Amino acid sequence: MSNEILVIGATGKTGKRVAERLEARGLAVRYGTRRSAIPFDWENPETWQASLAGIKSAYVAYSPDLAVPSAHGVIAAFVKAAEEAGLHRVVMLSERNEARAQACEQLIKDSSLEWTILQPSWFMQNFSEGGFLESVLTGEVSAPDSGEKEPWVDLEDVADVAVAALLEEGHAGKVYEITGADLLTWDEAVAEIAAVTGRDITYKTITPKEFEATLIAAGFPNADAEFVAKLVAQILDGKNASTSDGLQRSLGREPRSFRQFAEAANAVGCWP
């Protein structure tokens, strides 16, 4: 029986951090990506059996997003495949206050798998390695936000919780809402980055349609741009304007602050 831990989405924002932490502990990681030695492709269920073979624990990050309407059917099929393959423990990356993602979570909860669900808030790293990096570098960030504050979360914290849930006892059957300790508006978050970097960076709120247009200009297909713009606007509509204690409950420590994130990102040259 393999002692490998499967990390589905091992080159993604959270997956790569989970894989790095496991390998730093001397553990064997099976990378679940399209280009892995044993490929895993969400769009090709025929790849799942080989990826799951001999695996007892897995970190699961679904791509493109659990809020995509087709995700429910894919996750249902994956759960069945995982049960048949003998998977025991699964840590699933989900989303905070997103009904379609929670419907996918329920498929895991109703299964025979030992599960832990992670529900992080908006990633701080979206500014340093995600969709808003280019905007920071050009000096103007814009998003279809509601004006409400967000409890931005550091992906390093999310990965720490994932690894604990994979390796330790006591996390089974838990749903962890993981947020930062700071509630900041987009204006305030961008101002933090400006202060740390010394850059002149402005922020403005735009409509979902305007955001959609920026995505199309960046190369998104029209249908994808429309979906992403609506999804981001829904995420940023104010429903997440509160902090939660998932990190404290799971790890017994406080989350990293936005200023700590910005200083660390700047120190490694994310905003040259």
mmCIF file of C-alpha atoms in Angstrom:
data_model
loop_
_atom_site.group_PDB
_atom_site.id
_atom_site.type_symbol
_atom_site.label_atom_id
_atom_site.label_comp_id
_atom_site.label_asym_id
_atom_site.label_seq_id
_atom_site.Cartn_x
_atom_site.Cartn_y
_atom_site.Cartn_z
ATOM 1 C CA MET A 1 0.000 0.000 0.000
ATOM 2 C CA SER A 2 1.334 3.401 -0.967
ATOM 3 C CA ASN A 3 2.112 5.952 1.750
ATOM 4 C CA GLU A 4 1.717 8.772 -0.743
ATOM 5 C CA ILE A 5 -0.722 11.595 -0.131
ATOM 6 C CA LEU A 6 -2.629 12.718 -3.201
ATOM 7 C CA VAL A 7 -2.774 16.483 -3.742
ATOM 8 C CA ILE A 8 -5.310 17.301 -6.448
ATOM 9 C CA GLY A 9 -4.462 20.708 -7.856
ATOM 10 C CA ALA A 10 -0.852 20.457 -6.679
ATOM 11 C CA THR A 11 0.280 23.364 -8.858
ATOM 12 C CA GLY A 12 -2.549 25.667 -7.772
ATOM 13 C CA LYS A 13 -2.366 28.402 -5.157
ATOM 14 C CA THR A 14 -3.279 26.181 -2.210
ATOM 15 C CA GLY A 15 -2.216 22.820 -3.620
ATOM 16 C CA LYS A 16 1.392 23.823 -4.195
ATOM 17 C CA ARG A 17 1.655 25.063 -0.616
ATOM 18 C CA VAL A 18 0.140 21.861 0.740
ATOM 19 C CA ALA A 19 2.505 19.726 -1.363
ATOM 20 C CA GLU A 20 5.540 21.761 -0.269
ATOM 21 C CA ARG A 21 4.635 21.373 3.403
ATOM 22 C CA LEU A 22 4.123 17.617 3.103
ATOM 23 C CA GLU A 23 7.410 17.140 1.245
ATOM 24 C CA ALA A 24 9.227 19.292 3.814
ATOM 25 C CA ARG A 25 8.150 16.708 6.378
ATOM 26 C CA GLY A 26 9.656 13.942 4.272
ATOM 27 C CA LEU A 27 6.294 12.632 3.079
ATOM 28 C CA ALA A 28 5.644 11.292 -0.398
ATOM 29 C CA VAL A 29 3.238 13.362 -2.488
ATOM 30 C CA ARG A 30 1.392 12.191 -5.566
ATOM 31 C CA TYR A 31 0.759 15.274 -7.696
ATOM 32 C CA GLY A 32 -2.767 15.299 -9.080
ATOM 33 C CA THR A 33 -2.447 17.468 -12.184
ATOM 34 C CA ARG A 34 -2.883 16.987 -15.911
ATOM 35 C CA ARG A 35 0.881 16.908 -16.423
ATOM 36 C CA SER A 36 1.790 14.655 -13.485
ATOM 37 C CA ALA A 37 3.511 11.304 -13.904
ATOM 38 C CA ILE A 38 0.119 9.829 -12.999
ATOM 39 C CA PRO A 39 -2.180 12.421 -14.568
ATOM 40 C CA PHE A 40 -5.353 13.665 -12.911
ATOM 41 C CA ASP A 41 -7.836 15.625 -14.998
ATOM 42 C CA TRP A 42 -11.222 16.723 -13.653
ATOM 43 C CA GLU A 43 -12.548 16.712 -17.212
ATOM 44 C CA ASN A 44 -11.396 13.135 -17.831
ATOM 45 C CA PRO A 45 -12.776 10.726 -15.193
ATOM 46 C CA GLU A 46 -10.789 7.908 -16.768
ATOM 47 C CA THR A 47 -7.687 9.403 -15.113
ATOM 48 C CA TRP A 48 -9.115 9.271 -11.601
ATOM 49 C CA GLN A 49 -8.706 5.560 -10.883
ATOM 50 C CA ALA A 50 -4.940 5.511 -11.406
ATOM 51 C CA SER A 51 -4.491 8.705 -9.359
ATOM 52 C CA LEU A 52 -6.494 7.289 -6.462
ATOM 53 C CA ALA A 53 -4.958 3.801 -6.551
ATOM 54 C CA GLY A 54 -3.404 2.933 -3.196
ATOM 55 C CA ILE A 55 -4.102 6.388 -1.757
ATOM 56 C CA LYS A 56 -5.565 6.745 1.741
ATOM 57 C CA SER A 57 -5.480 10.545 2.170
ATOM 58 C CA ALA A 58 -6.084 13.320 -0.328
ATOM 59 C CA TYR A 59 -6.289 17.099 -0.544
ATOM 60 C CA VAL A 60 -8.905 18.106 -3.096
ATOM 61 C CA ALA A 61 -9.073 21.491 -4.825
ATOM 62 C CA TYR A 62 -11.599 21.496 -7.659
ATOM 63 C CA SER A 63 -10.894 23.501 -10.786
ATOM 64 C CA PRO A 64 -12.249 25.754 -12.144
ATOM 65 C CA ASP A 65 -14.536 26.438 -9.156
ATOM 66 C CA LEU A 66 -17.115 24.628 -7.032
ATOM 67 C CA ALA A 67 -19.593 27.361 -7.925
ATOM 68 C CA VAL A 68 -19.581 26.296 -11.590
ATOM 69 C CA PRO A 69 -22.953 24.621 -12.296
ATOM 70 C CA SER A 70 -21.298 21.463 -13.655
ATOM 71 C CA ALA A 71 -19.191 20.977 -10.502
ATOM 72 C CA HIS A 72 -21.914 19.159 -8.580
ATOM 73 C CA GLY A 73 -22.059 16.282 -11.041
ATOM 74 C CA VAL A 74 -18.281 16.035 -11.251
ATOM 75 C CA ILE A 75 -17.857 15.944 -7.458
ATOM 76 C CA ALA A 76 -20.609 13.330 -7.159
ATOM 77 C CA ALA A 77 -18.758 11.106 -9.620
ATOM 78 C CA PHE A 78 -15.436 11.756 -7.894
ATOM 79 C CA VAL A 79 -16.826 10.816 -4.476
ATOM 80 C CA LYS A 80 -18.047 7.515 -5.893
ATOM 81 C CA ALA A 81 -14.655 6.847 -7.497
ATOM 82 C CA ALA A 82 -12.854 7.736 -4.258
ATOM 83 C CA GLU A 83 -15.022 5.383 -2.211
ATOM 84 C CA GLU A 84 -14.489 2.560 -4.691
ATOM 85 C CA ALA A 85 -10.720 3.163 -4.650
ATOM 86 C CA GLY A 86 -10.579 2.908 -0.849
ATOM 87 C CA LEU A 87 -9.759 6.543 -0.087
ATOM 88 C CA HIS A 88 -10.121 7.134 3.634
ATOM 89 C CA ARG A 89 -9.408 10.774 4.492
ATOM 90 C CA VAL A 90 -10.216 13.796 2.315
ATOM 91 C CA VAL A 91 -9.585 17.483 2.948
ATOM 92 C CA MET A 92 -11.636 19.568 0.542
ATOM 93 C CA LEU A 93 -11.109 23.200 -0.372
ATOM 94 C CA SER A 94 -14.465 24.956 -0.610
ATOM 95 C CA GLU A 95 -15.733 28.530 -0.335
ATOM 96 C CA ARG A 96 -17.293 30.611 2.391
ATOM 97 C CA ASN A 97 -21.020 31.368 2.063
ATOM 98 C CA GLU A 98 -21.403 30.009 -1.473
ATOM 99 C CA ALA A 99 -24.527 27.885 -1.891
ATOM 100 C CA ARG A 100 -23.324 25.918 -4.926
ATOM 101 C CA ALA A 101 -20.033 25.107 -3.214
ATOM 102 C CA GLN A 102 -21.903 24.010 -0.094
ATOM 103 C CA ALA A 103 -24.047 21.687 -2.240
ATOM 104 C CA CYS A 104 -20.816 20.038 -3.401
ATOM 105 C CA GLU A 105 -19.631 19.828 0.208
ATOM 106 C CA GLN A 106 -22.784 17.913 1.085
ATOM 107 C CA LEU A 107 -21.798 15.157 -1.344
ATOM 108 C CA ILE A 108 -18.597 14.669 0.658
ATOM 109 C CA LYS A 109 -20.467 14.827 3.970
ATOM 110 C CA ASP A 110 -22.957 12.182 2.816
ATOM 111 C CA SER A 111 -20.179 9.807 1.732
ATOM 112 C CA SER A 112 -18.293 7.125 3.647
ATOM 113 C CA LEU A 113 -15.120 9.241 3.535
ATOM 114 C CA GLU A 114 -13.574 10.832 6.612
ATOM 115 C CA TRP A 115 -13.796 14.499 5.638
ATOM 116 C CA THR A 116 -12.676 17.978 6.609
ATOM 117 C CA ILE A 117 -13.998 21.021 4.737
ATOM 118 C CA LEU A 118 -12.069 24.282 4.415
ATOM 119 C CA GLN A 119 -14.040 27.458 3.712
ATOM 120 C CA PRO A 120 -11.540 30.295 3.285
ATOM 121 C CA SER A 121 -12.376 33.916 2.611
ATOM 122 C CA TRP A 122 -10.868 36.001 -0.214
ATOM 123 C CA PHE A 123 -7.153 35.222 -0.667
ATOM 124 C CA MET A 124 -4.597 37.942 0.083
ATOM 125 C CA GLN A 125 -2.405 36.275 -2.552
ATOM 126 C CA ASN A 126 -4.809 37.337 -5.295
ATOM 127 C CA PHE A 127 -2.791 40.572 -5.160
ATOM 128 C CA SER A 128 0.623 38.912 -5.348
ATOM 129 C CA GLU A 129 0.204 35.886 -7.616
ATOM 130 C CA GLY A 130 -3.399 35.944 -8.770
ATOM 131 C CA GLY A 131 -5.702 37.906 -11.001
ATOM 132 C CA PHE A 132 -4.980 41.293 -9.432
ATOM 133 C CA LEU A 133 -1.178 41.119 -9.573
ATOM 134 C CA GLU A 134 -0.979 42.918 -12.911
ATOM 135 C CA SER A 135 -3.304 45.633 -11.603
ATOM 136 C CA VAL A 136 -1.032 46.233 -8.611
ATOM 137 C CA LEU A 137 1.962 46.492 -10.929
ATOM 138 C CA THR A 138 0.224 48.970 -13.230
ATOM 139 C CA GLY A 139 -0.928 51.074 -10.279
ATOM 140 C CA GLU A 140 -4.708 50.805 -10.605
ATOM 141 C CA VAL A 141 -6.740 48.046 -8.974
ATOM 142 C CA SER A 142 -10.458 47.714 -9.616
ATOM 143 C CA ALA A 143 -13.088 45.155 -8.638
ATOM 144 C CA PRO A 144 -16.893 44.842 -8.440
ATOM 145 C CA ASP A 145 -16.963 45.103 -4.650
ATOM 146 C CA SER A 146 -19.846 46.271 -2.461
ATOM 147 C CA GLY A 147 -17.833 48.638 -0.307
ATOM 148 C CA GLU A 148 -18.074 46.213 2.610
ATOM 149 C CA LYS A 149 -15.001 45.028 4.487
ATOM 150 C CA GLU A 150 -13.459 41.618 3.728
ATOM 151 C CA PRO A 151 -11.693 39.280 6.182
ATOM 152 C CA TRP A 152 -8.790 38.629 3.775
ATOM 153 C CA VAL A 153 -6.989 35.345 4.467
ATOM 154 C CA ASP A 154 -3.355 34.398 3.893
ATOM 155 C CA LEU A 155 -2.966 31.221 1.835
ATOM 156 C CA GLU A 156 -0.121 30.171 4.105
ATOM 157 C CA ASP A 157 -2.715 29.862 6.872
ATOM 158 C CA VAL A 158 -5.094 27.886 4.658
ATOM 159 C CA ALA A 159 -2.311 25.461 3.725
ATOM 160 C CA ASP A 160 -1.346 25.032 7.383
ATOM 161 C CA VAL A 161 -4.905 24.002 8.229
ATOM 162 C CA ALA A 162 -5.049 21.613 5.267
ATOM 163 C CA VAL A 163 -1.862 19.838 6.297
ATOM 164 C CA ALA A 164 -2.998 19.539 9.908
ATOM 165 C CA ALA A 165 -6.281 18.007 8.765
ATOM 166 C CA LEU A 166 -4.446 15.562 6.491
ATOM 167 C CA LEU A 167 -1.934 14.395 9.086
ATOM 168 C CA GLU A 168 -3.488 14.804 12.524
ATOM 169 C CA GLU A 169 -6.439 13.323 14.352
ATOM 170 C CA GLY A 170 -9.263 15.505 15.618
ATOM 171 C CA HIS A 171 -10.240 17.270 12.400
ATOM 172 C CA ALA A 172 -12.648 14.714 10.958
ATOM 173 C CA GLY A 173 -16.178 15.985 10.413
ATOM 174 C CA LYS A 174 -15.125 19.609 10.884
ATOM 175 C CA VAL A 175 -15.957 22.582 8.680
ATOM 176 C CA TYR A 176 -13.376 25.310 9.144
ATOM 177 C CA GLU A 177 -14.256 28.841 8.046
ATOM 178 C CA ILE A 178 -10.788 30.325 7.679
ATOM 179 C CA THR A 179 -10.415 34.111 7.654
ATOM 180 C CA GLY A 180 -7.840 36.666 8.574
ATOM 181 C CA ALA A 181 -8.173 38.781 11.709
ATOM 182 C CA ASP A 182 -8.382 42.063 9.764
ATOM 183 C CA LEU A 183 -11.566 43.397 8.225
ATOM 184 C CA LEU A 184 -10.438 45.695 5.419
ATOM 185 C CA THR A 185 -12.215 47.338 2.506
ATOM 186 C CA TRP A 186 -10.582 46.995 -0.893
ATOM 187 C CA ASP A 187 -9.436 50.606 -0.555
ATOM 188 C CA GLU A 188 -7.744 49.794 2.729
ATOM 189 C CA ALA A 189 -6.158 46.587 1.444
ATOM 190 C CA VAL A 190 -4.690 48.322 -1.591
ATOM 191 C CA ALA A 191 -3.478 51.150 0.658
ATOM 192 C CA GLU A 192 -1.610 48.574 2.780
ATOM 193 C CA ILE A 193 0.202 47.298 -0.330
ATOM 194 C CA ALA A 194 0.996 50.854 -1.395
ATOM 195 C CA ALA A 195 2.412 51.635 2.040
ATOM 196 C CA VAL A 196 4.616 48.525 2.106
ATOM 197 C CA THR A 197 5.882 48.852 -1.477
ATOM 198 C CA GLY A 198 6.105 52.629 -1.722
ATOM 199 C CA ARG A 199 4.126 52.384 -4.953
ATOM 200 C CA ASP A 200 1.431 54.814 -6.025
ATOM 201 C CA ILE A 201 -1.573 52.476 -6.300
ATOM 202 C CA THR A 202 -5.178 53.602 -6.608
ATOM 203 C CA TYR A 203 -8.379 51.630 -6.201
ATOM 204 C CA LYS A 204 -11.815 52.071 -7.729
ATOM 205 C CA THR A 205 -15.034 50.095 -7.551
ATOM 206 C CA ILE A 206 -16.436 49.052 -10.924
ATOM 207 C CA THR A 207 -19.622 47.296 -12.029
ATOM 208 C CA PRO A 208 -19.688 43.556 -12.792
ATOM 209 C CA LYS A 209 -20.129 44.419 -16.484
ATOM 210 C CA GLU A 210 -17.045 46.649 -16.420
ATOM 211 C CA PHE A 211 -15.104 43.875 -14.655
ATOM 212 C CA GLU A 212 -16.309 41.415 -17.290
ATOM 213 C CA ALA A 213 -14.916 43.698 -19.983
ATOM 214 C CA THR A 214 -11.507 43.779 -18.292
ATOM 215 C CA LEU A 215 -11.476 39.971 -18.207
ATOM 216 C CA ILE A 216 -12.334 39.756 -21.906
ATOM 217 C CA ALA A 217 -9.561 42.238 -22.638
ATOM 218 C CA ALA A 218 -7.211 39.975 -20.658
ATOM 219 C CA GLY A 219 -8.095 37.047 -22.904
ATOM 220 C CA PHE A 220 -10.991 35.311 -21.143
ATOM 221 C CA PRO A 221 -13.616 33.756 -23.435
ATOM 222 C CA ASN A 222 -16.832 35.792 -23.247
ATOM 223 C CA ALA A 223 -18.870 33.161 -21.391
ATOM 224 C CA ASP A 224 -16.091 32.570 -18.848
ATOM 225 C CA ALA A 225 -15.654 36.303 -18.317
ATOM 226 C CA GLU A 226 -19.361 36.746 -17.661
ATOM 227 C CA PHE A 227 -19.413 33.863 -15.163
ATOM 228 C CA VAL A 228 -16.295 34.994 -13.297
ATOM 229 C CA ALA A 229 -17.487 38.608 -13.115
ATOM 230 C CA LYS A 230 -20.833 37.567 -11.649
ATOM 231 C CA LEU A 231 -19.173 35.144 -9.225
ATOM 232 C CA VAL A 232 -16.676 37.722 -7.953
ATOM 233 C CA ALA A 233 -19.449 40.273 -7.491
ATOM 234 C CA GLN A 234 -21.453 37.704 -5.505
ATOM 235 C CA ILE A 235 -18.450 36.870 -3.318
ATOM 236 C CA LEU A 236 -17.823 40.556 -2.652
ATOM 237 C CA ASP A 237 -21.455 41.506 -1.944
ATOM 238 C CA GLY A 238 -20.884 41.926 1.802
ATOM 239 C CA LYS A 239 -22.037 38.515 3.012
ATOM 240 C CA ASN A 240 -18.502 37.732 4.169
ATOM 241 C CA ALA A 241 -17.999 40.964 6.113
ATOM 242 C CA SER A 242 -17.154 39.165 9.348
ATOM 243 C CA THR A 243 -14.254 37.165 10.710
ATOM 244 C CA SER A 244 -14.411 33.514 11.761
ATOM 245 C CA ASP A 245 -12.346 31.319 14.062
ATOM 246 C CA GLY A 246 -11.607 28.298 11.859
ATOM 247 C CA LEU A 247 -7.858 28.851 12.038
ATOM 248 C CA GLN A 248 -7.895 29.343 15.783
ATOM 249 C CA ARG A 249 -9.986 26.191 16.303
ATOM 250 C CA SER A 250 -7.871 24.050 14.012
ATOM 251 C CA LEU A 251 -4.365 25.265 14.838
ATOM 252 C CA GLY A 252 -4.686 27.108 18.132
ATOM 253 C CA ARG A 253 -3.072 30.309 16.868
ATOM 254 C CA GLU A 254 -4.064 33.626 15.377
ATOM 255 C CA PRO A 255 -4.100 34.247 11.606
ATOM 256 C CA ARG A 256 -1.486 36.308 9.789
ATOM 257 C CA SER A 257 -2.350 39.960 9.244
ATOM 258 C CA PHE A 258 -2.666 41.678 5.888
ATOM 259 C CA ARG A 259 0.400 43.766 6.721
ATOM 260 C CA GLN A 260 2.412 40.585 7.423
ATOM 261 C CA PHE A 261 1.321 39.187 4.054
ATOM 262 C CA ALA A 262 2.219 42.385 2.196
ATOM 263 C CA GLU A 263 5.636 42.635 3.838
ATOM 264 C CA ALA A 264 6.408 38.975 3.089
ATOM 265 C CA ALA A 265 5.243 39.259 -0.536
ATOM 266 C CA ASN A 266 7.264 42.414 -1.036
ATOM 267 C CA ALA A 267 10.357 40.852 0.530
ATOM 268 C CA VAL A 268 10.375 37.982 -2.001
ATOM 269 C CA GLY A 269 9.874 40.305 -4.953
ATOM 270 C CA CYS A 270 6.242 39.733 -5.850
ATOM 271 C CA TRP A 271 5.898 43.406 -6.818
ATOM 272 C CA PRO A 272 9.216 44.267 -8.498
#
